[in-house]
PDB file of C-alpha atoms in Angstrom:
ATOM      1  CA  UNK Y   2      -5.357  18.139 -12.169  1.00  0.00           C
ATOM      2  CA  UNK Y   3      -4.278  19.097  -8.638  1.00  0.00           C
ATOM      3  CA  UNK Y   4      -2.115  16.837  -6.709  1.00  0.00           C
ATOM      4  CA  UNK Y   5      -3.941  14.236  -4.226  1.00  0.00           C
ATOM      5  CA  UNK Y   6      -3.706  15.467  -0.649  1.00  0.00           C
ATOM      6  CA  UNK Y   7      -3.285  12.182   0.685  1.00  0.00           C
ATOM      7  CA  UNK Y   8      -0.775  10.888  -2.167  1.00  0.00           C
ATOM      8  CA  UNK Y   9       1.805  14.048  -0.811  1.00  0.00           C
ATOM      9  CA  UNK Y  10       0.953  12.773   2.838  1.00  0.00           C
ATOM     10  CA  UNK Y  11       2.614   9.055   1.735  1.00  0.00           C
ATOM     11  CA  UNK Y  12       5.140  10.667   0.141  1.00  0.00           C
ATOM     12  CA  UNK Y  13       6.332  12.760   3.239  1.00  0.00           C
ATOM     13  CA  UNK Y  14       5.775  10.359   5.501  1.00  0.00           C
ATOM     14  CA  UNK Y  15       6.154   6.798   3.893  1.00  0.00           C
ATOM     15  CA  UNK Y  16       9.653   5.400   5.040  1.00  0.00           C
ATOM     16  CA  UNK Y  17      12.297   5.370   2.109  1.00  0.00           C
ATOM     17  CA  UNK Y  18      12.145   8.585  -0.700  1.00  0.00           C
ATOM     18  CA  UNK Y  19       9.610   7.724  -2.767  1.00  0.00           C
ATOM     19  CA  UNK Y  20       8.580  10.507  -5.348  1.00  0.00           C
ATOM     20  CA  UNK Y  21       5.093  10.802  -5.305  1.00  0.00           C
ATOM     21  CA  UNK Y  22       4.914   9.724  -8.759  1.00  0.00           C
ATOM     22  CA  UNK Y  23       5.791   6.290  -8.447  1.00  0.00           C
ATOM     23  CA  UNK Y  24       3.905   6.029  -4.887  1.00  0.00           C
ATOM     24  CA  UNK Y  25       1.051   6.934  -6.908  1.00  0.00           C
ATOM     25  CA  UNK Y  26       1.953   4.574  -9.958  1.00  0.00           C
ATOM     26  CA  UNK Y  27       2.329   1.908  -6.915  1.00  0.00           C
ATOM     27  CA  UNK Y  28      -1.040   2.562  -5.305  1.00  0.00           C
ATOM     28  CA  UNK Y  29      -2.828   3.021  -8.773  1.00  0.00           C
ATOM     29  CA  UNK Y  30      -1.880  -0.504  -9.851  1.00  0.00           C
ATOM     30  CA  UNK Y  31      -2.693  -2.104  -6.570  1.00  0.00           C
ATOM     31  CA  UNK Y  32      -6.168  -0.230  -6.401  1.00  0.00           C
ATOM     32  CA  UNK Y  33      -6.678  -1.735 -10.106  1.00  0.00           C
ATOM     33  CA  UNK Y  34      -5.754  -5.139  -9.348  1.00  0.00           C
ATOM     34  CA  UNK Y  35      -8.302  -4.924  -6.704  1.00  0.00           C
ATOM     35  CA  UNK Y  36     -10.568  -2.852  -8.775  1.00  0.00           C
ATOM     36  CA  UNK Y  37     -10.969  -0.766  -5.948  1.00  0.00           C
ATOM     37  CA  UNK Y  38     -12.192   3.141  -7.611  1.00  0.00           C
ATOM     38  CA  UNK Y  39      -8.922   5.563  -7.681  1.00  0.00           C
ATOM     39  CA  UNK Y  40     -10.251   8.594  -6.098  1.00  0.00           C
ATOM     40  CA  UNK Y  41      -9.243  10.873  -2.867  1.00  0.00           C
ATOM     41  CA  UNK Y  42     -11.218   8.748  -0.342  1.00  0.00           C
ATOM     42  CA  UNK Y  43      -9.324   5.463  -1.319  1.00  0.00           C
ATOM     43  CA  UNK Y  44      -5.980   7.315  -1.648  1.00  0.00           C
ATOM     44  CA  UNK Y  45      -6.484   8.235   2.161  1.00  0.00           C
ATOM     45  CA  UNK Y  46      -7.960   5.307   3.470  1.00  0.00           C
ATOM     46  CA  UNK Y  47      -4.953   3.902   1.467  1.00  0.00           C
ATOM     47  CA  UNK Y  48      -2.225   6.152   3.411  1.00  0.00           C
ATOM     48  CA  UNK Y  49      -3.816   6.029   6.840  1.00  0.00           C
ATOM     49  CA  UNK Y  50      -4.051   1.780   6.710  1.00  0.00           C
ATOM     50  CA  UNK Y  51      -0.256   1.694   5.249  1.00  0.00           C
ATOM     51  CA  UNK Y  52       0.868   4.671   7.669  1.00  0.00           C
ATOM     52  CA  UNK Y  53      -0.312   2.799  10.927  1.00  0.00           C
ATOM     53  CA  UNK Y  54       0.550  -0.590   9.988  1.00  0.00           C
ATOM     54  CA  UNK Y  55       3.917   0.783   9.342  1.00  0.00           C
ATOM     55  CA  UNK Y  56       3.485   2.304  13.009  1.00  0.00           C
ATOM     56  CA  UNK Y  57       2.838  -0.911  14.273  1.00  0.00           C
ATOM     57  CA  UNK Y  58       5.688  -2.927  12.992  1.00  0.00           C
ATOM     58  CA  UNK Y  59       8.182  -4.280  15.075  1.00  0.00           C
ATOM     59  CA  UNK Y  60       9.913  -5.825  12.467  1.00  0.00           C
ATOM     60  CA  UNK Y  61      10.567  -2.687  10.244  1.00  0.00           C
ATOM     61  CA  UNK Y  62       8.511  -3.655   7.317  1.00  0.00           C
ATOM     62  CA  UNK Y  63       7.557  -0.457   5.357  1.00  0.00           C
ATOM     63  CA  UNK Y  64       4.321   0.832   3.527  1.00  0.00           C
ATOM     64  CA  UNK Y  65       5.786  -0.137   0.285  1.00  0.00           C
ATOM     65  CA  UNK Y  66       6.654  -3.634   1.706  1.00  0.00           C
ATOM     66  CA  UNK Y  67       3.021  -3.714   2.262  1.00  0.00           C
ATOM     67  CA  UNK Y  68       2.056  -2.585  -0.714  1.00  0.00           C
ATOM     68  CA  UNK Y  69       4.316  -4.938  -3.146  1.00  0.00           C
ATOM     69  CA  UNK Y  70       2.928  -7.769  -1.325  1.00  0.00           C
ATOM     70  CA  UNK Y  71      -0.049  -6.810  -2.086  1.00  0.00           C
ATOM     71  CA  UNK Y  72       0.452  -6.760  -5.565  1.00  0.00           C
ATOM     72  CA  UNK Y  73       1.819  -9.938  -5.583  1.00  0.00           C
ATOM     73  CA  UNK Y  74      -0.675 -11.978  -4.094  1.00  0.00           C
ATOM     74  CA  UNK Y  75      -3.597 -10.374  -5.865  1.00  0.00           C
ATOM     75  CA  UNK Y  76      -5.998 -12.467  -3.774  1.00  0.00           C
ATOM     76  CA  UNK Y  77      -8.974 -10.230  -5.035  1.00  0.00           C
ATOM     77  CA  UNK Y  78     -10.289 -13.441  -6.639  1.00  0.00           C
ATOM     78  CA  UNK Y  79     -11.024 -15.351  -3.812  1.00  0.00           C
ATOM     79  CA  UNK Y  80     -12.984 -12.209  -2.075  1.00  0.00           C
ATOM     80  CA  UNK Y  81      -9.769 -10.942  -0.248  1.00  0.00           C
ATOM     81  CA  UNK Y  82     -10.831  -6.864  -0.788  1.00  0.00           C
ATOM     82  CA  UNK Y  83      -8.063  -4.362  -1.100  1.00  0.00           C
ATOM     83  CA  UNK Y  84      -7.977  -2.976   2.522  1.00  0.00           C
ATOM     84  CA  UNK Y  85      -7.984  -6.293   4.563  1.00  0.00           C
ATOM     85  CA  UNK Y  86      -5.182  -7.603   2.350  1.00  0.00           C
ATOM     86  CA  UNK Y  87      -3.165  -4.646   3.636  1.00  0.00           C
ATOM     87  CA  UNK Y  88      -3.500  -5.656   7.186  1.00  0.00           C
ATOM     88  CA  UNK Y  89      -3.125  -9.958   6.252  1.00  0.00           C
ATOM     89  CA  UNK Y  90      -0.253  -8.842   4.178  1.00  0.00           C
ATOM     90  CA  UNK Y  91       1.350  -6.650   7.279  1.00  0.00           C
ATOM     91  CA  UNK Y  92       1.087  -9.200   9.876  1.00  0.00           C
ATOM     92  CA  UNK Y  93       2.686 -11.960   6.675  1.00  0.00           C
ATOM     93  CA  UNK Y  94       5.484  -9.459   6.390  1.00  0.00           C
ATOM     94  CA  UNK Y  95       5.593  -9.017  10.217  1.00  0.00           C
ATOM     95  CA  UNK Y  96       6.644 -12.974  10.527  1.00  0.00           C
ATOM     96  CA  UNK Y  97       8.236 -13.278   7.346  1.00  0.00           C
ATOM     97  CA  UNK Y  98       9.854 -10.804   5.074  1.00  0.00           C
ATOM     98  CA  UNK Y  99       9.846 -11.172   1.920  1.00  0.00           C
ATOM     99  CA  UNK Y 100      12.532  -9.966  -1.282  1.00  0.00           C
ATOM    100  CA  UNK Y 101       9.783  -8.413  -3.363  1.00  0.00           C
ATOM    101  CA  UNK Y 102      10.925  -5.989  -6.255  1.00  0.00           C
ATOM    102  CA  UNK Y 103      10.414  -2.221  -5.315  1.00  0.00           C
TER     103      UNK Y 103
END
């Protein structure tokens, strides 16, 4: 199985030095909890959404900031999908960051 194109892309350019193993591992688990398919598409949309909202942040608050959150709310029940958590959990982080395990 080849590697993901856009799983190297968050690995050279999320902040920190994150092997692309556990960015994947990361992502993989998030995209279950969501049950949002783990395929190329998603792993892009996935890096472009975490990429710029890492962009935007005044704050410093990192894709894998975004992502932890993310994990930790798991708001998927109440109809919260995958990709607008990302951004809701972004401008949380933005006003209040968080401890979260890496």
């Amino acid at each position: 199985m080849s590697k993901s194109a856009a799983l190297v892309q968050m690995a050279k350019e999320f902040k920190g030095n994150h092997r692309l193993a556990y960015i994947q591992q990361q992502v993989d688990e998030a995209f279950r909890a969501y049950d949002v398919a783990i395929n190329e598409s998603n792993y892009q949309r996935c890096a472009n959404a975490l990429i710029a909202l890492r962009k935007a942040s005044k704050n410093g608050v990192t894709e894998m900031d975004i992502l932890a959150h993310v994990k930790a709310i798991n708001v998927r029940a109440y109809g919260v999908s995958f990709f607008k958590q990302l951004a809701a959990s972004a401008r949380y982080l933005e006003k209040k960051p968080l401890d979260l395990p890496a």
